PDB file of C-alpha atoms and ligand atoms in Angstrom:
ATOM      1  CA  MET A   1     -57.022  28.643-115.656  1.00 52.00           C
ATOM      2  CA  THR A   2     -60.451  27.583-116.981  1.00 52.00           C
ATOM      3  CA  PRO A   3     -63.371  29.131-115.035  1.00 59.00           C
ATOM      4  CA  ALA A   4     -65.448  26.532-113.148  1.00 57.00           C
ATOM      5  CA  HIS A   5     -68.606  27.491-115.052  1.00 62.00           C
ATOM      6  CA  ALA A   6     -66.997  27.212-118.507  1.00 66.00           C
ATOM      7  CA  GLU A   7     -68.761  24.714-120.764  1.00 70.00           C
ATOM      8  CA  ALA A   8     -66.795  21.592-121.631  1.00 69.00           C
ATOM      9  CA  PRO A   9     -65.834  21.592-125.306  1.00 70.00           C
ATOM     10  CA  ALA A  10     -68.083  19.400-127.515  1.00 74.00           C
ATOM     11  CA  PRO A  11     -66.553  15.974-128.119  1.00 81.00           C
ATOM     12  CA  PRO A  12     -65.397  15.281-131.656  1.00 92.00           C
ATOM     13  CA  VAL A  13     -68.233  13.891-133.778  1.00 95.00           C
ATOM     14  CA  LEU A  14     -66.087  10.918-134.787  1.00 97.00           C
ATOM     15  CA  VAL A  15     -62.899   9.346-133.483  1.00 97.00           C
ATOM     16  CA  LEU A  16     -61.316   6.364-135.231  1.00 98.00           C
ATOM     17  CA  ASP A  17     -58.557   4.779-133.203  1.00 98.00           C
ATOM     18  CA  HIS A  18     -56.196   2.314-134.905  1.00 98.00           C
ATOM     19  CA  LEU A  19     -59.037   0.938-137.035  1.00 98.00           C
ATOM     20  CA  THR A  20     -58.035  -2.191-138.957  1.00 98.00           C
ATOM     21  CA  ARG A  21     -59.965  -4.565-141.255  1.00 98.00           C
ATOM     22  CA  ARG A  22     -58.398  -7.620-142.836  1.00 98.00           C
ATOM     23  CA  TYR A  23     -59.795  -9.885-145.528  1.00 97.00           C
ATOM     24  CA  GLY A  24     -57.570 -12.964-145.281  1.00 95.00           C
ATOM     25  CA  SER A  25     -54.041 -11.786-145.971  1.00 94.00           C
ATOM     26  CA  LEU A  26     -55.234  -8.451-147.413  1.00 97.00           C
ATOM     27  CA  ILE A  27     -55.381  -5.501-145.019  1.00 97.00           C
ATOM     28  CA  ALA A  28     -58.125  -3.308-146.503  1.00 98.00           C
ATOM     29  CA  VAL A  29     -58.020  -0.723-143.689  1.00 98.00           C
ATOM     30  CA  ASP A  30     -54.726  -0.592-141.865  1.00 97.00           C
ATOM     31  CA  ASP A  31     -54.374   1.146-138.491  1.00 98.00           C
ATOM     32  CA  VAL A  32     -56.415   4.230-139.445  1.00 98.00           C
ATOM     33  CA  CYS A  33     -56.697   7.027-136.859  1.00 97.00           C
ATOM     34  CA  LEU A  34     -58.922  10.049-137.463  1.00 97.00           C
ATOM     35  CA  ARG A  35     -60.570  12.702-135.329  1.00 96.00           C
ATOM     36  CA  LEU A  36     -63.322  14.887-136.812  1.00 96.00           C
ATOM     37  CA  PRO A  37     -64.873  17.911-135.107  1.00 93.00           C
ATOM     38  CA  ALA A  38     -68.646  18.526-135.188  1.00 90.00           C
ATOM     39  CA  GLY A  39     -69.692  19.941-138.540  1.00 90.00           C
ATOM     40  CA  ALA A  40     -66.562  18.631-140.296  1.00 95.00           C
ATOM     41  CA  ARG A  41     -66.417  18.549-144.076  1.00 96.00           C
ATOM     42  CA  HIS A  42     -63.933  15.750-144.566  1.00 97.00           C
ATOM     43  CA  ALA A  43     -63.017  13.858-147.743  1.00 97.00           C
ATOM     44  CA  VAL A  44     -61.397  10.443-148.028  1.00 96.00           C
ATOM     45  CA  ILE A  45     -59.592   9.963-151.300  1.00 94.00           C
ATOM     46  CA  GLY A  46     -57.144   7.450-152.730  1.00 91.00           C
ATOM     47  CA  PRO A  47     -56.597   5.069-155.628  1.00 89.00           C
ATOM     48  CA  ASN A  48     -59.021   2.218-156.415  1.00 88.00           C
ATOM     49  CA  GLY A  49     -58.840  -0.465-153.734  1.00 92.00           C
ATOM     50  CA  ALA A  50     -57.312   1.926-151.181  1.00 94.00           C
ATOM     51  CA  GLY A  51     -59.937   0.980-148.574  1.00 96.00           C
ATOM     52  CA  LYS A  52     -62.248   4.019-148.780  1.00 96.00           C
ATOM     53  CA  THR A  53     -65.551   2.121-149.011  1.00 94.00           C
ATOM     54  CA  THR A  54     -64.410  -0.371-146.382  1.00 97.00           C
ATOM     55  CA  LEU A  55     -63.717   2.557-144.061  1.00 98.00           C
ATOM     56  CA  LEU A  56     -67.264   3.894-144.611  1.00 97.00           C
ATOM     57  CA  ASN A  57     -68.657   0.378-144.028  1.00 96.00           C
ATOM     58  CA  LEU A  58     -66.822   0.179-140.710  1.00 98.00           C
ATOM     59  CA  ILE A  59     -68.170   3.584-139.608  1.00 98.00           C
ATOM     60  CA  ALA A  60     -71.733   2.731-140.721  1.00 96.00           C
ATOM     61  CA  GLY A  61     -71.519  -0.673-139.040  1.00 96.00           C
ATOM     62  CA  THR A  62     -72.156  -2.860-142.087  1.00 95.00           C
ATOM     63  CA  ASP A  63     -68.664  -4.284-141.563  1.00 97.00           C
ATOM     64  CA  ARG A  64     -66.720  -4.833-138.343  1.00 97.00           C
ATOM     65  CA  PRO A  65     -63.085  -4.003-137.592  1.00 98.00           C
ATOM     66  CA  ASP A  66     -60.603  -6.666-136.525  1.00 97.00           C
ATOM     67  CA  ARG A  67     -58.871  -4.096-134.363  1.00 97.00           C
ATOM     68  CA  GLY A  68     -59.392  -0.537-133.167  1.00 98.00           C
ATOM     69  CA  THR A  69     -62.361   1.501-131.980  1.00 98.00           C
ATOM     70  CA  ILE A  70     -64.962   3.944-133.313  1.00 98.00           C
ATOM     71  CA  ALA A  71     -66.488   6.667-131.129  1.00 97.00           C
ATOM     72  CA  LEU A  72     -69.457   8.830-132.145  1.00 96.00           C
ATOM     73  CA  ASN A  73     -69.958  11.993-130.098  1.00 93.00           C
ATOM     74  CA  GLY A  74     -67.893  10.480-127.294  1.00 92.00           C
ATOM     75  CA  THR A  75     -69.709   7.099-127.230  1.00 94.00           C
ATOM     76  CA  ASP A  76     -67.929   3.897-128.239  1.00 97.00           C
ATOM     77  CA  ILE A  77     -69.988   2.378-131.087  1.00 97.00           C
ATOM     78  CA  THR A  78     -67.431  -0.185-132.279  1.00 97.00           C
ATOM     79  CA  ARG A  79     -69.812  -3.076-131.501  1.00 95.00           C
ATOM     80  CA  THR A  80     -73.083  -1.171-132.005  1.00 97.00           C
ATOM     81  CA  ALA A  81     -75.509  -2.568-134.592  1.00 96.00           C
ATOM     82  CA  THR A  82     -76.006  -0.661-137.861  1.00 93.00           C
ATOM     83  CA  ALA A  83     -79.657   0.208-137.116  1.00 90.00           C
ATOM     84  CA  LYS A  84     -78.732   1.681-133.748  1.00 92.00           C
ATOM     85  CA  ARG A  85     -75.884   3.696-135.324  1.00 95.00           C
ATOM     86  CA  SER A  86     -78.460   5.063-137.731  1.00 90.00           C
ATOM     87  CA  ARG A  87     -80.694   6.078-134.791  1.00 89.00           C
ATOM     88  CA  LEU A  88     -77.632   7.680-133.171  1.00 92.00           C
ATOM     89  CA  GLY A  89     -77.253   9.882-136.223  1.00 92.00           C
ATOM     90  CA  ILE A  90     -75.117   8.153-138.860  1.00 95.00           C
ATOM     91  CA  ALA A  91     -76.642   8.226-142.348  1.00 92.00           C
ATOM     92  CA  ARG A  92     -75.220   6.955-145.556  1.00 89.00           C
ATOM     93  CA  SER A  93     -75.608   7.260-149.299  1.00 84.00           C
ATOM     94  CA  PHE A  94     -74.281   4.527-151.563  1.00 76.00           C
ATOM     95  CA  GLN A  95     -72.239   4.302-154.772  1.00 72.00           C
ATOM     96  CA  GLN A  96     -75.394   2.829-156.358  1.00 72.00           C
ATOM     97  CA  PRO A  97     -78.374   4.913-155.159  1.00 69.00           C
ATOM     98  CA  SER A  98     -80.598   2.747-152.917  1.00 77.00           C
ATOM     99  CA  VAL A  99     -84.005   3.805-154.189  1.00 83.00           C
ATOM    100  CA  ILE A 100     -87.230   1.748-154.187  1.00 90.00           C
ATOM    101  CA  SER A 101     -88.365   2.097-157.798  1.00 88.00           C
ATOM    102  CA  GLU A 102     -91.978   1.009-157.164  1.00 90.00           C
ATOM    103  CA  LEU A 103     -92.625   3.765-154.610  1.00 92.00           C
ATOM    104  CA  THR A 104     -93.172   7.422-155.337  1.00 94.00           C
ATOM    105  CA  VAL A 105     -90.299   9.818-154.777  1.00 95.00           C
ATOM    106  CA  LEU A 106     -92.088  11.191-151.675  1.00 95.00           C
ATOM    107  CA  ASP A 107     -92.786   7.751-150.187  1.00 92.00           C
ATOM    108  CA  ASN A 108     -89.111   6.777-150.570  1.00 93.00           C
ATOM    109  CA  VAL A 109     -88.202   9.652-148.256  1.00 93.00           C
ATOM    110  CA  VAL A 110     -91.154   9.023-145.894  1.00 90.00           C
ATOM    111  CA  LEU A 111     -89.980   5.420-145.518  1.00 87.00           C
ATOM    112  CA  ALA A 112     -86.357   6.440-144.908  1.00 86.00           C
ATOM    113  CA  GLY A 113     -87.356   8.997-142.277  1.00 83.00           C
ATOM    114  CA  TRP A 114     -89.964   6.826-140.523  1.00 73.00           C
ATOM    115  CA  PRO A 115     -87.753   5.178-137.864  1.00 67.00           C
ATOM    116  CA  HIS A 116     -86.322   8.587-136.915  1.00 67.00           C
ATOM    117  CA  HIS A 117     -89.557  10.616-136.791  1.00 60.00           C
ATOM    118  CA  PRO A 118     -90.792  11.675-133.328  1.00 59.00           C
ATOM    119  CA  LYS A 119     -94.391  10.864-134.383  1.00 56.00           C
ATOM    120  CA  ARG A 120     -93.650   7.419-135.841  1.00 59.00           C
ATOM    121  CA  ARG A 121     -95.995   5.346-133.640  1.00 59.00           C
ATOM    122  CA  GLY A 122     -99.326   4.585-135.292  1.00 57.00           C
ATOM    123  CA  ALA A 123     -98.649   7.025-138.117  1.00 55.00           C
ATOM    124  CA  TRP A 124     -99.759   4.444-140.699  1.00 59.00           C
ATOM    125  CA  ARG A 125    -103.319   4.501-139.306  1.00 58.00           C
ATOM    126  CA  SER A 126    -103.506   8.196-138.429  1.00 61.00           C
ATOM    127  CA  PRO A 127    -103.859  10.451-141.513  1.00 62.00           C
ATOM    128  CA  SER A 128    -102.843  13.555-139.552  1.00 65.00           C
ATOM    129  CA  ARG A 129     -99.677  11.861-138.240  1.00 72.00           C
ATOM    130  CA  TYR A 130     -98.900  10.462-141.682  1.00 70.00           C
ATOM    131  CA  ARG A 131     -99.174  13.982-143.078  1.00 79.00           C
ATOM    132  CA  LEU A 132     -96.435  15.094-140.658  1.00 78.00           C
ATOM    133  CA  HIS A 133     -94.172  12.444-142.167  1.00 80.00           C
ATOM    134  CA  GLU A 134     -95.041  13.654-145.652  1.00 84.00           C
ATOM    135  CA  GLU A 135     -94.321  17.248-144.688  1.00 87.00           C
ATOM    136  CA  SER A 136     -90.867  16.327-143.350  1.00 88.00           C
ATOM    137  CA  ALA A 137     -90.147  14.290-146.480  1.00 92.00           C
ATOM    138  CA  ALA A 138     -91.312  17.147-148.715  1.00 94.00           C
ATOM    139  CA  ARG A 139     -88.859  19.499-146.974  1.00 93.00           C
ATOM    140  CA  HIS A 140     -85.976  17.157-147.758  1.00 92.00           C
ATOM    141  CA  LEU A 141     -87.114  16.853-151.384  1.00 95.00           C
ATOM    142  CA  GLU A 142     -87.151  20.644-151.544  1.00 93.00           C
ATOM    143  CA  THR A 143     -83.553  20.676-150.264  1.00 90.00           C
ATOM    144  CA  VAL A 144     -82.371  18.366-153.061  1.00 91.00           C
ATOM    145  CA  GLY A 145     -84.463  20.024-155.765  1.00 91.00           C
ATOM    146  CA  LEU A 146     -86.938  17.166-156.321  1.00 94.00           C
ATOM    147  CA  ALA A 147     -90.093  18.768-154.849  1.00 95.00           C
ATOM    148  CA  ASP A 148     -91.787  18.952-158.261  1.00 96.00           C
ATOM    149  CA  LEU A 149     -91.314  15.216-158.776  1.00 96.00           C
ATOM    150  CA  ALA A 150     -92.641  14.133-155.351  1.00 94.00           C
ATOM    151  CA  HIS A 151     -95.561  12.088-156.700  1.00 96.00           C
ATOM    152  CA  ARG A 152     -93.738  10.467-159.607  1.00 95.00           C
ATOM    153  CA  PRO A 153     -92.712   6.790-159.314  1.00 95.00           C
ATOM    154  CA  ALA A 154     -89.005   6.678-158.422  1.00 94.00           C
ATOM    155  CA  ALA A 155     -88.518   4.328-161.410  1.00 94.00           C
ATOM    156  CA  THR A 156     -89.005   7.289-163.763  1.00 95.00           C
ATOM    157  CA  LEU A 157     -86.073   9.298-162.354  1.00 94.00           C
ATOM    158  CA  SER A 158     -82.787   9.842-164.195  1.00 92.00           C
ATOM    159  CA  HIS A 159     -79.520   8.635-162.622  1.00 89.00           C
ATOM    160  CA  GLY A 160     -78.756  12.119-161.317  1.00 90.00           C
ATOM    161  CA  GLN A 161     -82.243  12.464-159.834  1.00 92.00           C
ATOM    162  CA  ARG A 162     -81.950   9.032-158.154  1.00 92.00           C
ATOM    163  CA  ARG A 163     -78.731  10.217-156.535  1.00 91.00           C
ATOM    164  CA  MET A 164     -80.501  13.298-155.213  1.00 92.00           C
ATOM    165  CA  LEU A 165     -83.336  11.092-153.916  1.00 94.00           C
ATOM    166  CA  ASP A 166     -80.796   8.841-152.176  1.00 92.00           C
ATOM    167  CA  LEU A 167     -79.376  11.980-150.564  1.00 92.00           C
ATOM    168  CA  ALA A 168     -82.854  13.159-149.471  1.00 93.00           C
ATOM    169  CA  ALA A 169     -83.455   9.707-147.940  1.00 92.00           C
ATOM    170  CA  ALA A 170     -80.158   9.980-146.036  1.00 91.00           C
ATOM    171  CA  LEU A 171     -81.105  13.463-144.788  1.00 91.00           C
ATOM    172  CA  ALA A 172     -84.531  12.197-143.673  1.00 89.00           C
ATOM    173  CA  GLY A 173     -82.887  10.657-140.614  1.00 85.00           C
ATOM    174  CA  GLU A 174     -81.720  14.144-139.501  1.00 87.00           C
ATOM    175  CA  PRO A 175     -78.130  12.799-139.328  1.00 92.00           C
ATOM    176  CA  ARG A 176     -75.255  14.193-137.259  1.00 93.00           C
ATOM    177  CA  LEU A 177     -72.777  12.380-139.524  1.00 96.00           C
ATOM    178  CA  LEU A 178     -73.450  11.875-143.225  1.00 96.00           C
ATOM    179  CA  LEU A 179     -71.342   9.336-145.125  1.00 96.00           C
ATOM    180  CA  LEU A 180     -71.336   9.899-148.876  1.00 95.00           C
ATOM    181  CA  ASP A 181     -69.809   7.228-151.119  1.00 93.00           C
ATOM    182  CA  GLU A 182     -68.871   8.802-154.468  1.00 92.00           C
ATOM    183  CA  PRO A 183     -71.923  11.079-154.701  1.00 91.00           C
ATOM    184  CA  ALA A 184     -70.690  12.658-157.941  1.00 91.00           C
ATOM    185  CA  ALA A 185     -70.108   9.348-159.772  1.00 89.00           C
ATOM    186  CA  GLY A 186     -71.915   9.253-163.106  1.00 87.00           C
ATOM    187  CA  LEU A 187     -73.355  12.756-162.739  1.00 89.00           C
ATOM    188  CA  THR A 188     -73.405  15.316-165.532  1.00 90.00           C
ATOM    189  CA  ASP A 189     -71.568  18.610-164.976  1.00 90.00           C
ATOM    190  CA  GLY A 190     -74.944  20.282-164.304  1.00 89.00           C
ATOM    191  CA  ASP A 191     -75.869  17.638-161.705  1.00 89.00           C
ATOM    192  CA  ILE A 192     -72.442  17.998-160.053  1.00 92.00           C
ATOM    193  CA  GLY A 193     -73.065  21.749-159.795  1.00 92.00           C
ATOM    194  CA  ARG A 194     -76.441  21.068-158.123  1.00 89.00           C
ATOM    195  CA  LEU A 195     -74.848  18.524-155.787  1.00 91.00           C
ATOM    196  CA  LEU A 196     -72.179  21.032-154.766  1.00 93.00           C
ATOM    197  CA  THR A 197     -74.863  23.629-154.016  1.00 92.00           C
ATOM    198  CA  ILE A 198     -76.940  21.171-151.958  1.00 91.00           C
ATOM    199  CA  LEU A 199     -74.007  19.793-149.964  1.00 92.00           C
ATOM    200  CA  GLY A 200     -72.549  23.271-149.529  1.00 91.00           C
ATOM    201  CA  GLY A 201     -75.881  24.343-147.988  1.00 90.00           C
ATOM    202  CA  LEU A 202     -76.042  21.601-145.347  1.00 90.00           C
ATOM    203  CA  PRO A 203     -76.147  23.003-141.801  1.00 89.00           C
ATOM    204  CA  ASP A 204     -73.080  22.862-139.543  1.00 90.00           C
ATOM    205  CA  SER A 205     -74.961  20.425-137.305  1.00 89.00           C
ATOM    206  CA  VAL A 206     -74.296  17.763-139.962  1.00 93.00           C
ATOM    207  CA  ALA A 207     -70.723  16.503-140.328  1.00 96.00           C
ATOM    208  CA  VAL A 208     -69.902  15.000-143.711  1.00 97.00           C
ATOM    209  CA  ILE A 209     -67.417  12.347-144.769  1.00 97.00           C
ATOM    210  CA  LEU A 210     -67.147  12.257-148.509  1.00 96.00           C
ATOM    211  CA  VAL A 211     -65.455   9.491-150.516  1.00 95.00           C
ATOM    212  CA  GLU A 212     -64.909  10.952-153.947  1.00 92.00           C
ATOM    213  CA  HIS A 213     -62.730  10.525-157.029  1.00 88.00           C
ATOM    214  CA  HIS A 214     -63.596  13.966-158.455  1.00 89.00           C
ATOM    215  CA  VAL A 215     -60.812  16.065-156.959  1.00 88.00           C
ATOM    216  CA  GLU A 216     -62.576  19.299-157.918  1.00 89.00           C
ATOM    217  CA  VAL A 217     -65.605  18.230-155.838  1.00 93.00           C
ATOM    218  CA  VAL A 218     -63.293  17.434-152.916  1.00 94.00           C
ATOM    219  CA  ALA A 219     -61.525  20.785-153.267  1.00 93.00           C
ATOM    220  CA  GLN A 220     -64.829  22.677-153.217  1.00 94.00           C
ATOM    221  CA  LEU A 221     -66.578  20.831-150.393  1.00 95.00           C
ATOM    222  CA  ALA A 222     -63.978  19.483-148.023  1.00 96.00           C
ATOM    223  CA  THR A 223     -62.016  21.539-145.521  1.00 95.00           C
ATOM    224  CA  SER A 224     -59.901  18.502-144.642  1.00 96.00           C
ATOM    225  CA  VAL A 225     -58.795  15.353-146.425  1.00 96.00           C
ATOM    226  CA  THR A 226     -57.455  11.911-145.592  1.00 96.00           C
ATOM    227  CA  VAL A 227     -55.554  10.187-148.370  1.00 94.00           C
ATOM    228  CA  LEU A 228     -55.557   6.397-148.165  1.00 94.00           C
ATOM    229  CA  ALA A 229     -53.215   4.110-150.083  1.00 92.00           C
ATOM    230  CA  ALA A 230     -53.316   0.322-149.617  1.00 93.00           C
ATOM    231  CA  GLY A 231     -55.450   0.821-146.506  1.00 96.00           C
ATOM    232  CA  ARG A 232     -53.023   3.142-144.736  1.00 96.00           C
ATOM    233  CA  VAL A 233     -53.264   6.875-144.138  1.00 96.00           C
ATOM    234  CA  LEU A 234     -50.774   8.579-146.425  1.00 93.00           C
ATOM    235  CA  VAL A 235     -51.676  12.016-145.118  1.00 93.00           C
ATOM    236  CA  THR A 236     -54.489  13.742-143.190  1.00 95.00           C
ATOM    237  CA  GLY A 237     -54.767  17.500-143.079  1.00 95.00           C
ATOM    238  CA  PRO A 238     -56.288  20.657-144.524  1.00 96.00           C
ATOM    239  CA  THR A 239     -57.480  20.093-148.092  1.00 95.00           C
ATOM    240  CA  GLY A 240     -54.931  22.248-149.890  1.00 92.00           C
ATOM    241  CA  GLU A 241     -51.980  20.774-147.969  1.00 92.00           C
ATOM    242  CA  ALA A 242     -53.166  17.176-148.305  1.00 92.00           C
ATOM    243  CA  LEU A 243     -53.782  17.409-152.054  1.00 90.00           C
ATOM    244  CA  ALA A 244     -50.456  19.117-152.648  1.00 89.00           C
ATOM    245  CA  HIS A 245     -48.494  16.552-150.619  1.00 86.00           C
ATOM    246  CA  PRO A 246     -45.749  15.050-152.808  1.00 83.00           C
ATOM    247  CA  GLU A 247     -46.653  11.444-151.907  1.00 78.00           C
ATOM    248  CA  VAL A 248     -50.270  12.118-152.871  1.00 78.00           C
ATOM    249  CA  ARG A 249     -49.231  13.470-156.221  1.00 74.00           C
ATOM    250  CA  ASP A 250     -47.004  10.414-156.742  1.00 73.00           C
ATOM    251  CA  ALA A 251     -49.813   8.000-155.758  1.00 65.00           C
ATOM    252  CA  TYR A 252     -52.226   9.637-158.199  1.00 64.00           C
ATOM    253  CA  HIS A 253     -49.699   9.795-161.008  1.00 60.00           C
ATOM    254  CA  ALA A 254     -48.795   6.141-160.439  1.00 60.00           C
ATOM    255  CA  THR A 255     -52.414   4.956-160.724  1.00 57.00           C
ATOM    256  CA  GLY A 256     -54.126   7.696-162.739  1.00 53.00           C
ATOM    257  CA  ALA A 257     -56.809   7.330-160.077  1.00 51.00           C
ATOM    258  CA  ALA A 258     -58.269  10.795-159.954  1.00 46.00           C
ATOM    259  CA  SER A 259     -60.848  11.315-162.667  1.00 42.00           C
ATOM    260  CA  GLY A 260     -60.096  15.010-162.529  1.00 42.00           C
ATOM    261  CA  GLY A 261     -56.427  14.365-163.375  1.00 42.00           C
ATOM    262  CA  GLU A 262     -53.841  15.905-161.090  1.00 41.00           C
ATOM    263  CA  PRO A 263     -54.940  16.695-157.578  1.00 43.00           C
ATOM    264  CA  ALA A 264     -55.952  20.303-157.138  1.00 34.00           C
ATOM    265  CA  VAL A 265     -53.576  22.229-154.955  1.00 32.00           C
ATOM    266  CA  ALA A 266     -55.906  24.975-153.809  1.00 31.00           C
ATOM    267  CA  GLY A 267     -58.583  24.227-151.268  1.00 33.00           C
ATOM    268  CA  PRO A 268     -60.936  25.941-148.859  1.00 33.00           C
ATOM    269  CA  SER A 269     -59.755  27.199-145.502  1.00 34.00           C
ATOM    270  CA  PRO A 270     -57.979  24.634-143.358  1.00 32.00           C
ATOM    271  CA  THR A 271     -59.481  22.738-140.444  1.00 36.00           C
ATOM    272  CA  ASP A 272     -57.234  20.771-138.120  1.00 36.00           C
ATOM    273  CA  THR A 273     -58.392  17.173-138.074  1.00 38.00           C
ATOM    274  CA  ARG A 274     -55.405  15.619-136.435  1.00 34.00           C
ATOM    275  CA  GLY A 275     -56.057  14.076-133.142  1.00 32.00           C
TER     276      GLY A 275
HETATM  277  P1  ATP B   7     -62.809   1.966-155.124  1.00 67.41           P
HETATM  278  O1  ATP B   7     -62.294   3.371-155.255  1.00 67.41           O
HETATM  279  O2  ATP B   7     -62.456   1.130-156.301  1.00 67.41           O
HETATM  280  O3  ATP B   7     -64.260   1.892-154.736  1.00 67.41           O
HETATM  281  P2  ATP B   7     -61.950   1.558-152.372  1.00 67.41           P
HETATM  282  O4  ATP B   7     -60.835   2.466-152.016  1.00 67.41           O
HETATM  283  O5  ATP B   7     -63.313   1.924-151.929  1.00 67.41           O
HETATM  284  O6  ATP B   7     -61.940   1.269-153.930  1.00 67.41           O
HETATM  285  P3  ATP B   7     -62.451  -0.914-151.019  1.00 67.41           P
HETATM  286  O7  ATP B   7     -63.691  -1.233-151.794  1.00 67.41           O
HETATM  287  O8  ATP B   7     -62.625  -0.467-149.629  1.00 67.41           O
HETATM  288  O9  ATP B   7     -61.552   0.124-151.785  1.00 67.41           O
HETATM  289  O10 ATP B   7     -61.541  -2.208-151.048  1.00 67.41           O
HETATM  290  C1  ATP B   7     -60.274  -2.252-150.391  1.00 67.41           C
HETATM  291  C2  ATP B   7     -59.665  -3.616-150.644  1.00 67.41           C
HETATM  292  O11 ATP B   7     -60.395  -4.600-149.912  1.00 67.41           O
HETATM  293  C3  ATP B   7     -59.701  -4.035-152.108  1.00 67.41           C
HETATM  294  O12 ATP B   7     -58.519  -4.750-152.400  1.00 67.41           O
HETATM  295  C4  ATP B   7     -60.910  -4.958-152.184  1.00 67.41           C
HETATM  296  O13 ATP B   7     -60.760  -5.906-153.204  1.00 67.41           O
HETATM  297  C5  ATP B   7     -60.881  -5.597-150.802  1.00 67.41           C
HETATM  298  N1  ATP B   7     -62.211  -5.972-150.316  1.00 67.41           N
HETATM  299  C6  ATP B   7     -63.231  -5.122-150.076  1.00 67.41           C
HETATM  300  N2  ATP B   7     -64.293  -5.805-149.607  1.00 67.41           N
HETATM  301  C7  ATP B   7     -63.917  -7.115-149.541  1.00 67.41           C
HETATM  302  C8  ATP B   7     -64.573  -8.313-149.122  1.00 67.41           C
HETATM  303  N3  ATP B   7     -65.828  -8.298-148.677  1.00 67.41           N
HETATM  304  N4  ATP B   7     -63.885  -9.464-149.189  1.00 67.41           N
HETATM  305  C9  ATP B   7     -62.599  -9.474-149.633  1.00 67.41           C
HETATM  306  N5  ATP B   7     -61.916  -8.392-150.027  1.00 67.41           N
HETATM  307  C10 ATP B   7     -62.567  -7.214-149.998  1.00 67.41           C
END
């Protein structure tokens, strides 16, 4: 019997319940259920057109489901506007880094963190308050290894550096759930190594959902994986089991989808994600 004073277990950070999105006759996301604990490191993989980005769009709120519900930390956010979801702790990085080229690297992160900062009111006319914003932004640039480039125009950054800046901007909102859409796409091996170090160092207070074609990145970062095919969940489970699942191997062989070739079979320690 549970003692009366025992703390209630934390609600899962994210629960998707029968989530479905249709575009005309095409079902891009088909009856997807998923339950992620706080601090999850979860990857969503699958062939091109499997519905991975649509799933992220539904969670971020830039697209709406036709059926099903989304709960964040126990609160139903299915009909909640994107900006409010962001204030509730959902942050996102995009396949194409969303960086404002005309601003400095630092100001990109200041701008991204502004709506979330406790001292946001009047900061534009108070130098001391503005400095607090800059200090927060500088910390996030430090995290992604761009501190030395803080005062450079973002236009001068390489593709890999823009990706890191996009990640710093996402972290500036102090997210509880970070959605990463193909963060390793177009990166050099060196940049992928840096990305793995940065993402591997994120605190447990941040849960991560990673859409990624690089299976080796998935195997290193994710403790659990959902494999989508034609919008449906083929399998959800601990990384090693999910990647080794015979249907997953068949799906990847059929499409040649994984840039890393065959799915890796070894993964980090399992986390139960089934609801
Ligand atoms: P990729 O790995 O190529 O990025 P994906 O798994 O992210 O693919 P989605 O981009 O989610 O797949 O697309 C899933 C399906 O939904 C595809 O068939 C796509 O053409 C279709 N689709 C996505 N967005 C729309 C839209 N706005 N209107 C119509 N069809 C769409």
